[in-house]
Coordinates of C-alpha atoms in Angstrom, one line a residue:
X265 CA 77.8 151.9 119.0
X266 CA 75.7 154.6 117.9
X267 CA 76.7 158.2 118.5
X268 CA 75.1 160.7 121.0
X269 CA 72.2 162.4 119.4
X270 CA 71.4 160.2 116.4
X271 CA 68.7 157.9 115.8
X272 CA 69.5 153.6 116.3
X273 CA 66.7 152.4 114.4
X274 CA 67.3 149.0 115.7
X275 CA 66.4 149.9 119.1
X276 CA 64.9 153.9 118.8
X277 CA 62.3 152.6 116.2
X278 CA 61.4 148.8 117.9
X279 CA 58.0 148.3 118.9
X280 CA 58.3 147.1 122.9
X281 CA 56.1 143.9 124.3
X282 CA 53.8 144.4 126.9
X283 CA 54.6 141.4 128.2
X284 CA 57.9 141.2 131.0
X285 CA 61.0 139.4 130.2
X286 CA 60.7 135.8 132.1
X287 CA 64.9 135.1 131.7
X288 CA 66.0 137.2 134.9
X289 CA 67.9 134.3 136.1
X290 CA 71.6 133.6 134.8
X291 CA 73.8 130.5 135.5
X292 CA 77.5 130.5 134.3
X293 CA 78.5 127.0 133.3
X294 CA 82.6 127.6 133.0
X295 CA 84.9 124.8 131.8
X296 CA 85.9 125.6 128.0
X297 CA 89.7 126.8 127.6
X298 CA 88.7 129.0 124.2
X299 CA 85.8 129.6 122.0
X300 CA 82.9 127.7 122.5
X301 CA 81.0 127.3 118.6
X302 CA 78.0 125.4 119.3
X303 CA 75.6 123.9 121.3
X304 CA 73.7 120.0 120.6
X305 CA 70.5 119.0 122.8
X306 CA 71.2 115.3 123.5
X307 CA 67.3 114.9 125.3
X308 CA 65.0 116.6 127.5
X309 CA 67.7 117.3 130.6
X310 CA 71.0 116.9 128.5
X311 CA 73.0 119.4 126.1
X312 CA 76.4 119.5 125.1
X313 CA 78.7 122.1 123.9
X314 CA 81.7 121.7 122.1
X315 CA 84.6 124.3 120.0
X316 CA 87.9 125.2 119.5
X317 CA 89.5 123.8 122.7
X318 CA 88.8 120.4 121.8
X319 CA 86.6 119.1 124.7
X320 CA 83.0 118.0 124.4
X321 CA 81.0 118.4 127.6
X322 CA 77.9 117.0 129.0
X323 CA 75.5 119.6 131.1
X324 CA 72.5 118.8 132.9
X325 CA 69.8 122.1 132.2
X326 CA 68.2 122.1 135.2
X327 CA 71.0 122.0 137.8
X328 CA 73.8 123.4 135.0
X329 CA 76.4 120.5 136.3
X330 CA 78.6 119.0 134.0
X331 CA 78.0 115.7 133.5
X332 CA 80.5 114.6 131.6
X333 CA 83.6 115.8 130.0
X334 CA 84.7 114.4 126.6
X335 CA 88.3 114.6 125.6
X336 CA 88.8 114.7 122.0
X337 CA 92.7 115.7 121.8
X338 CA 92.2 117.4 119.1
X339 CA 92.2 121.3 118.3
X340 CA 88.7 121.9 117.0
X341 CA 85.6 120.0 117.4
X342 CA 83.7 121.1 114.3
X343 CA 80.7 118.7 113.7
X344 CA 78.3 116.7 115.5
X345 CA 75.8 113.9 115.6
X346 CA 73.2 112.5 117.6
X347 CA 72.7 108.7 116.4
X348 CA 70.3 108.2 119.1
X349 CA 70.0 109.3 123.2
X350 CA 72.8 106.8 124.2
X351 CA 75.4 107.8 121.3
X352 CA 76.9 111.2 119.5
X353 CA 79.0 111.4 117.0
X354 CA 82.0 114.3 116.9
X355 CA 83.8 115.5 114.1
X356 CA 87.1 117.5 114.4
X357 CA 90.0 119.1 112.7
X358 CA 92.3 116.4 113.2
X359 CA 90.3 114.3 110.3
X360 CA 88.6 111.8 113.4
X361 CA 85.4 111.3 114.0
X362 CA 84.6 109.9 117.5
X363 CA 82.0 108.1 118.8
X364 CA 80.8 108.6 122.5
X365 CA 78.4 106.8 125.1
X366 CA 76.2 110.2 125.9
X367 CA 75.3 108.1 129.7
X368 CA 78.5 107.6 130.8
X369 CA 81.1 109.7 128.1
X370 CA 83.0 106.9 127.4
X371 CA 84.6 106.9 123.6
X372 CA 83.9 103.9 122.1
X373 CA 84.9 104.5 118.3
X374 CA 87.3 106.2 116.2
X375 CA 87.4 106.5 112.8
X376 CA 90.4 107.8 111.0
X377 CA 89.6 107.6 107.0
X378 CA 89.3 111.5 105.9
X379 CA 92.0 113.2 104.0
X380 CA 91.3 116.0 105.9
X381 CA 89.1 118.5 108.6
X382 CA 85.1 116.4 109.0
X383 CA 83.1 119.4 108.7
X384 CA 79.8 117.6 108.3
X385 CA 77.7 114.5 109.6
X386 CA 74.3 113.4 109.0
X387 CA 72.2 109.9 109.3
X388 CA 70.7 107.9 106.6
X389 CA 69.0 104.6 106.2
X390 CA 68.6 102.3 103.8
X391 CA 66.3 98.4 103.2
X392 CA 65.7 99.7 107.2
X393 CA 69.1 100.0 108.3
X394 CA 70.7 102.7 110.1
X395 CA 73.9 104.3 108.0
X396 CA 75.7 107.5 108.2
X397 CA 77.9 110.1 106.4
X398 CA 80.7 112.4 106.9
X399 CA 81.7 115.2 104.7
X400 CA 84.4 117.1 103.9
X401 CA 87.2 116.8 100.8
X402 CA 85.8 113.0 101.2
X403 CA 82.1 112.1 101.4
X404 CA 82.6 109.0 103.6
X405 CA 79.8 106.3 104.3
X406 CA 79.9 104.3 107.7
X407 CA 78.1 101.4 109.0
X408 CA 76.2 102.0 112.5
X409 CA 79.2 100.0 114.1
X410 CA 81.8 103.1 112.6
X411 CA 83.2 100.6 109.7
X412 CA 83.7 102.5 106.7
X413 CA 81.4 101.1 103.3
X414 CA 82.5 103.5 100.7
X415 CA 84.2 106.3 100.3
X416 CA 83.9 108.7 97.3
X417 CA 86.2 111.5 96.3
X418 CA 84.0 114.4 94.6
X419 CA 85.2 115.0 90.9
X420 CA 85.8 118.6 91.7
X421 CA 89.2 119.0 93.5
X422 CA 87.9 122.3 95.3
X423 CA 85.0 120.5 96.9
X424 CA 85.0 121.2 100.5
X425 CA 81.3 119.2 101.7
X426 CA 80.4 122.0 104.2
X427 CA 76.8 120.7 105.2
X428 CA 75.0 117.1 104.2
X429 CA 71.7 116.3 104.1
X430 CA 69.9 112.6 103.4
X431 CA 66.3 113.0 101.4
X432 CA 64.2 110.5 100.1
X433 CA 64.6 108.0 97.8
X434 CA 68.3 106.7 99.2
X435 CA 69.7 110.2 98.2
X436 CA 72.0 112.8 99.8
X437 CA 72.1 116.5 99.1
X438 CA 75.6 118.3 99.7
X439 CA 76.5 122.0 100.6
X440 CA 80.0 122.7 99.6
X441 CA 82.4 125.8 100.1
X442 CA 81.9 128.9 97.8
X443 CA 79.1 126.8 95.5
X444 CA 75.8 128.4 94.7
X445 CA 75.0 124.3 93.6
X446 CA 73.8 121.9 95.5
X447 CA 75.7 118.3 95.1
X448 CA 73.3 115.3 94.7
X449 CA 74.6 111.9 95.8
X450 CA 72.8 108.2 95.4
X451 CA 73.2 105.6 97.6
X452 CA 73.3 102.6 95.5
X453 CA 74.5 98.4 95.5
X454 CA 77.2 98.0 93.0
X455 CA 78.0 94.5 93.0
X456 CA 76.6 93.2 96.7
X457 CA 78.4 96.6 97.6
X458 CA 76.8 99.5 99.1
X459 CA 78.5 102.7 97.2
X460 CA 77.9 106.5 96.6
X461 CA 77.4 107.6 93.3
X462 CA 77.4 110.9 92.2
X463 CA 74.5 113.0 90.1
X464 CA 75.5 114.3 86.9
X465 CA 73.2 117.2 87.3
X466 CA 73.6 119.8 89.8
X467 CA 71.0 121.8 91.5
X468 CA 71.5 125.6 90.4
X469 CA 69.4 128.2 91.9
X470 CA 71.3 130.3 93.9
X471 CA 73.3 133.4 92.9
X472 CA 76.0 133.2 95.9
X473 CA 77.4 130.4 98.1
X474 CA 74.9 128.1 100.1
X475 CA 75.2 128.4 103.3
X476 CA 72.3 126.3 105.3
X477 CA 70.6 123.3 104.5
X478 CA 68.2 121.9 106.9
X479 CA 64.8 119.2 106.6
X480 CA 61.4 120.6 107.2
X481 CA 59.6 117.4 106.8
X482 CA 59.6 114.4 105.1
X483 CA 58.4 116.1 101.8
X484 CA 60.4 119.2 102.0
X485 CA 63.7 120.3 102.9
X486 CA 65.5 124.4 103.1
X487 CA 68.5 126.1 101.6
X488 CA 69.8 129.9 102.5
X489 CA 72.7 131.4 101.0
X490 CA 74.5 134.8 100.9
X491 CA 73.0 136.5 98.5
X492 CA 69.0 136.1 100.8
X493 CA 67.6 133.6 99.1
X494 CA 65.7 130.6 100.6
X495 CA 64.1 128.2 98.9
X496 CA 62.1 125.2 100.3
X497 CA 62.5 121.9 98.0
X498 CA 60.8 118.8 97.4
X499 CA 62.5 115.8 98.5
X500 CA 60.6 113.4 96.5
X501 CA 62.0 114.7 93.0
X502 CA 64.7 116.5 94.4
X503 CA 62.8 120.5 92.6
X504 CA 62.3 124.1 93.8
X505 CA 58.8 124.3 95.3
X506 CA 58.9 127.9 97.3
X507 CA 61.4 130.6 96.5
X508 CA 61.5 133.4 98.7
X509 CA 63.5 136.3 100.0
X510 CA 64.5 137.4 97.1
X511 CA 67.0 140.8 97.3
X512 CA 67.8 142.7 93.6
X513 CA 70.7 144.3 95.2
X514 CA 72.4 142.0 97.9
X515 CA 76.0 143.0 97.9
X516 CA 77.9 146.0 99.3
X517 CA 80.1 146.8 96.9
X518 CA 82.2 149.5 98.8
X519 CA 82.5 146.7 101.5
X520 CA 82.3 143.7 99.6
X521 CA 79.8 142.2 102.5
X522 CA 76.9 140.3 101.8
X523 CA 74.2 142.3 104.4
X524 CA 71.4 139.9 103.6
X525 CA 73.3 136.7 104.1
X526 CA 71.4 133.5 105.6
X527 CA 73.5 132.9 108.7
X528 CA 71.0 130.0 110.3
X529 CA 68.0 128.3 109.4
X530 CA 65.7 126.5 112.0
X531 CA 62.6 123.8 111.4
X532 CA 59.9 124.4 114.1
X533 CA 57.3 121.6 112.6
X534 CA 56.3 123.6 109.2
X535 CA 57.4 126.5 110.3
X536 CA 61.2 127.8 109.1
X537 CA 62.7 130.3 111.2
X538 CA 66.0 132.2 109.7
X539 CA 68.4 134.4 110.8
X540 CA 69.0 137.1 108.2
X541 CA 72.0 139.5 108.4
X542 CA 71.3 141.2 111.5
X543 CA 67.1 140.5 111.7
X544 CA 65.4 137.0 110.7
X545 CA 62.2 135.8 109.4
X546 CA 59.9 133.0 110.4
X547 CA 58.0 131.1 107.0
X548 CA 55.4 128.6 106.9
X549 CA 56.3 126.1 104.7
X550 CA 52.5 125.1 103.9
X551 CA 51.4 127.5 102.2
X552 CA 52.2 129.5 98.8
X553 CA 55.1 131.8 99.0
X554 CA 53.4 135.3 98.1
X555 CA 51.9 134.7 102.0
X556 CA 55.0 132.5 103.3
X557 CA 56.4 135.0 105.5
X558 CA 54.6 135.7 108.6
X559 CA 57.1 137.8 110.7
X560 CA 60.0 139.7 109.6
X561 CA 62.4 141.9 111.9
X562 CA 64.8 143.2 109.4
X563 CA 66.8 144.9 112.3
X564 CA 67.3 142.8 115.7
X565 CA 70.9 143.6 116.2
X566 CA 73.4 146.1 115.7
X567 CA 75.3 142.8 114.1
X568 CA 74.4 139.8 112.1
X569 CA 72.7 137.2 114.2
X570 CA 74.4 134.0 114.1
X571 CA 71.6 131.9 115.5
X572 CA 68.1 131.3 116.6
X573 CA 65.7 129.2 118.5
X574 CA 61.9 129.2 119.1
X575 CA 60.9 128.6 122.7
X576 CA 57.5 127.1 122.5
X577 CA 56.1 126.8 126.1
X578 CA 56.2 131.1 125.8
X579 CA 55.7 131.9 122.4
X580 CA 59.5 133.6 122.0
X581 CA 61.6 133.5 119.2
X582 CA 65.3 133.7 120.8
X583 CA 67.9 135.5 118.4
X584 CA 71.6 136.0 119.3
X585 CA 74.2 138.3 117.9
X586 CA 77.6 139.3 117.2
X587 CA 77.2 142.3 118.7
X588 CA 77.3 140.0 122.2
X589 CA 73.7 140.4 123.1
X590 CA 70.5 137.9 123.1
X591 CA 67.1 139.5 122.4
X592 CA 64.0 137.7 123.1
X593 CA 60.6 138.4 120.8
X594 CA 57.5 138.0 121.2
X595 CA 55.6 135.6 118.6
X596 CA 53.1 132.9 118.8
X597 CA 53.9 131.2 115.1
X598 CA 51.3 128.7 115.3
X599 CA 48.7 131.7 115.5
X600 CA 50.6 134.2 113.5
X601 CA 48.6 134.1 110.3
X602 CA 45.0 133.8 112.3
X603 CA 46.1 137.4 114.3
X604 CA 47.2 139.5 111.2
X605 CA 44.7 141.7 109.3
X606 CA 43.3 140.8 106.3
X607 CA 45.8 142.6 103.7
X608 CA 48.5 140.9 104.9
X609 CA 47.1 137.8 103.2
X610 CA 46.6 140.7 100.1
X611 CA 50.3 141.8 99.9
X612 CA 53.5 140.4 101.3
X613 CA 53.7 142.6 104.7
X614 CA 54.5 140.6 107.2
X615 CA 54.1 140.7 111.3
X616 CA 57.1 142.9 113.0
X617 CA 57.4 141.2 116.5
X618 CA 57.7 143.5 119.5
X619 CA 61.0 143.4 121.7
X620 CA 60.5 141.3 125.0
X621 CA 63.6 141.9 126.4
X622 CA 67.6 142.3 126.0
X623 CA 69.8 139.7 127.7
X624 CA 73.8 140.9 128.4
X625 CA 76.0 138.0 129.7
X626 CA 78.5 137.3 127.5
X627 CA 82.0 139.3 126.0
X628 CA 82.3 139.0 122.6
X629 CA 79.9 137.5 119.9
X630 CA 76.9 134.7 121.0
X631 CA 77.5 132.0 118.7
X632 CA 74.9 129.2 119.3
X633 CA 71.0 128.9 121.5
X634 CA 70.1 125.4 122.3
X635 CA 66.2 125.6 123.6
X636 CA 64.6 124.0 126.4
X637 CA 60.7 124.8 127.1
X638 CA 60.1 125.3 130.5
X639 CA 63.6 125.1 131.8
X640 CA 64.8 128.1 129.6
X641 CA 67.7 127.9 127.2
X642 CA 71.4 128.2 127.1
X643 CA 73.7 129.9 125.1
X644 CA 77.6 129.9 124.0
X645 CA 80.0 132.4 122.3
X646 CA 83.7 134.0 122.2
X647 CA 84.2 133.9 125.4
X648 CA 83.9 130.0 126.2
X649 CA 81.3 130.3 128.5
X650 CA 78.0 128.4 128.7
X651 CA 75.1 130.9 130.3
X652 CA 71.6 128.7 131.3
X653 CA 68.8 131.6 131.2
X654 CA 65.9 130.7 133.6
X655 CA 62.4 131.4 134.6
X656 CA 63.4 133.9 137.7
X657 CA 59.6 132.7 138.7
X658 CA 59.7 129.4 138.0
X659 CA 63.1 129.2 139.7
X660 CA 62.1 131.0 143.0
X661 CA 58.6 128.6 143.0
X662 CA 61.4 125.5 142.9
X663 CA 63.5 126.8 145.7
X664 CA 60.3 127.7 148.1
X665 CA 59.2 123.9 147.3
X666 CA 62.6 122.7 147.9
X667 CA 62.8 124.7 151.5
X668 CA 59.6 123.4 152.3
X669 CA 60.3 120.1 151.2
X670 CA 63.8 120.1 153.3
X671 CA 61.9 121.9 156.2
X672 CA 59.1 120.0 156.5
X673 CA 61.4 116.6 156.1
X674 CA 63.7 118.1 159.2
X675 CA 60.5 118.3 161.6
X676 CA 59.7 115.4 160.8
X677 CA 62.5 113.8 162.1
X678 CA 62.4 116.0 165.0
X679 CA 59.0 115.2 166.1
X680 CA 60.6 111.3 165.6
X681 CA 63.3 111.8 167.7
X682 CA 60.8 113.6 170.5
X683 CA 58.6 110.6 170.5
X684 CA 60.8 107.8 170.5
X685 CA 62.1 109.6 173.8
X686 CA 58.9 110.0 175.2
X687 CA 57.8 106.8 174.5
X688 CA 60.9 104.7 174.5
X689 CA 60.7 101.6 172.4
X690 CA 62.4 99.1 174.6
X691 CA 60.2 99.6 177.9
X692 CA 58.6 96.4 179.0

């Protein structure tokens, strides 16, 4: 906290929106035993949330009911994948993966083959069939029935797969722990065998460990790592195209920290929103990098921000914090380049989005956003809870309807009943 009588330029120096915050309604969704890491959208109505109690449950956004509850018996969930809107994947400390039925939460798979903690999961295909891959000490490949095809042990005995991503061209691209490389992996048929085979050639460009990896599109996929750096890469030949962010002096050396660290990146079409150290940036991937950045908040917390979302349907990009707080911002990305002056397009200033507003709900840090348009967003953190932010408009417009929906249904049946007993039925 900031003392009496000095200046917080994170919220002294922050340009306000004229615009009011819509989020004035809160739900608390309650049924996680200890801290709640992250949050999946399954479709348009269904998330889940899962973490370090083991349990993966099922909540419907508009009403905030839990659907279903998924019990792993394990004592971390740490990975997750949607295979399609009827089936996610879970990955936990135990070394299991499970699969689930997401319309009734019934476990129909589990797969037992890693050597240790599945950190990672991601979806591949290959002649036009459906595969998928686990990481951790093992990279693991899997059948879409959850039989294992191959199973590779990386040459480096340290390699801890962290993040994996499939590109083109039958290839996967592999984050590991405390690696400033990229891993690149080839799906290949040895002998009537589908196998992994590992590049010889690693892809070197960053200066500190990776720590996101995420597609844009089909052509281009993101990396962010401690040090600041981004950079957007071709997935057809597997090279640097954009390279941005970059910070001469990244590292606290009194504290050892990394202040510029890439904590999250996001895809929004070809738009790239990240969450750096305790502000974030939003990037168009289509054009050159000298004019790539079209927004940059350097400070939107007092702490780093561990995630972000874009909520379309009101042009807000939603950060959240360890400092336990949620801040909404105003920016409308798709027009963001069309609205600023002509130097910006001259020099690399970017657009500072104003403040919309400052959500409190949670103790302790806010972890993970999941985004849903209209029907608001939810959020998770320390303290196990789920919180659903809504419209307060839209919500009070829903109840009205649904009181004069109920009311109109009830006199109804009560001008019914009055007729049938003023003009009985069964007189002859």
């Amino acid at each position: 906290m900031t003392a009496p009588g000095t200046k917080d330029d994170v919220f002294d120096d922050q340009e306000s929106s004229k615009l009011p915050n819509p989020f004035t309604v809160v739900r608390v969704l309650a049924g996680h035993s200890d801290i709640a890491t992250r949050l999946v959208k399954l479709d348009d109505r269904l998330f889940a949330s899962y973490g370090d109690d083991g349990r993966v449950l099922v909540w419907d956004i508009e009403s905030g009911r839990c659907m279903y509850t998924l019990e792993t018996r394990s004592r971390r969930v740490t990975c997750s994948l949607l295979l399609d809107d009827k089936v996610l994947l879970t990955g936990s400390s135990d070394r299991t993966i499970r699969a689930w039925r997401t319309d009734n939460g019934i476990l129909t798979k589990e797969m037992h083959d890693h050597r240790s903690c599945v950190k990672c999961l991601t979806v591949l295909w290959h002649d036009g069939v459906e595969y998928f891959c686990s990481g951790g000490d093992d990279l693991c490949l899997w059948n879409r029935k959850g039989d294992l095809v191959h199973k590779l042990h990386p040459a480096n005995d340290d390699s801890d797969i962290h993040t994996l991503l499939a590109v083109r061209n039958d290839r996967i691209v592999a984050a590991t722990a405390n690696s400033a490389a990229l891993d690149c992996y080839q799906l290949v048929v040895r002998d009537h065998s589908l196998v992994l085979e590992s590049y010889d050639k690693k892809l070197q460009c960053h200066r500190e460990a990776i720590r996101c990896l995420i597609p844009i599109s089909d052509a281009m996929f993101a990396s962010g790592s401690l040090d600041g750096l981004i950079y957007f890469w071709s997935t057809h030949t597997v090279t640097v195209a954009r390279k941005l962010n970059f910070v001469e002096h990244y590292k606290q050396e009194e504290t050892k920290s990394y202040q510029y660290s890439v904590n999250q990146l996001v895809a929004v079409g070809e738009y790239v929103l990240a969450a750096i150290g305790k502000g974030f940036q939003v990037y168009n991937s289509s054009v050159p990098e000298q004019v790539a950045c079209i927004a940059d908040q350097r400070l939107a917390h007092r702490a780093n921000v561990n995630s972000i979302a874009y909520n379309q349907s009101r042009n807000i990009v939603i950060t959240c914090s360890e400092d336990a707080s949620i801040r909404l911002w105003e920016l409308d990305i798709y027009n963001a380049s069309k609205t600023m002056p002509r130097k910006v397009f001259l020099s690399p200033v970017a657009k500072r989005p104003p403040l919309l507003g400052e959500l409190m709900g949670h103790v302790g840090a806010v972890l993970s956003l999941v985004d849903f348009g209209t029907d608001g967003f939810a959020s998770c953190g320390h303290d196990g809870l789920v919180l659903l932010w809504k419209d307060g408009t839209r919500e009070k417009r829903q109840e009205i309807g649904i009181l004069r929906s109920r009311t109109q249904g009830e006199c109804e049946a009560l001008t019914a009943s009055l007729m049938k007993n003023v003009f009985p039925t069964d007189i002859k």
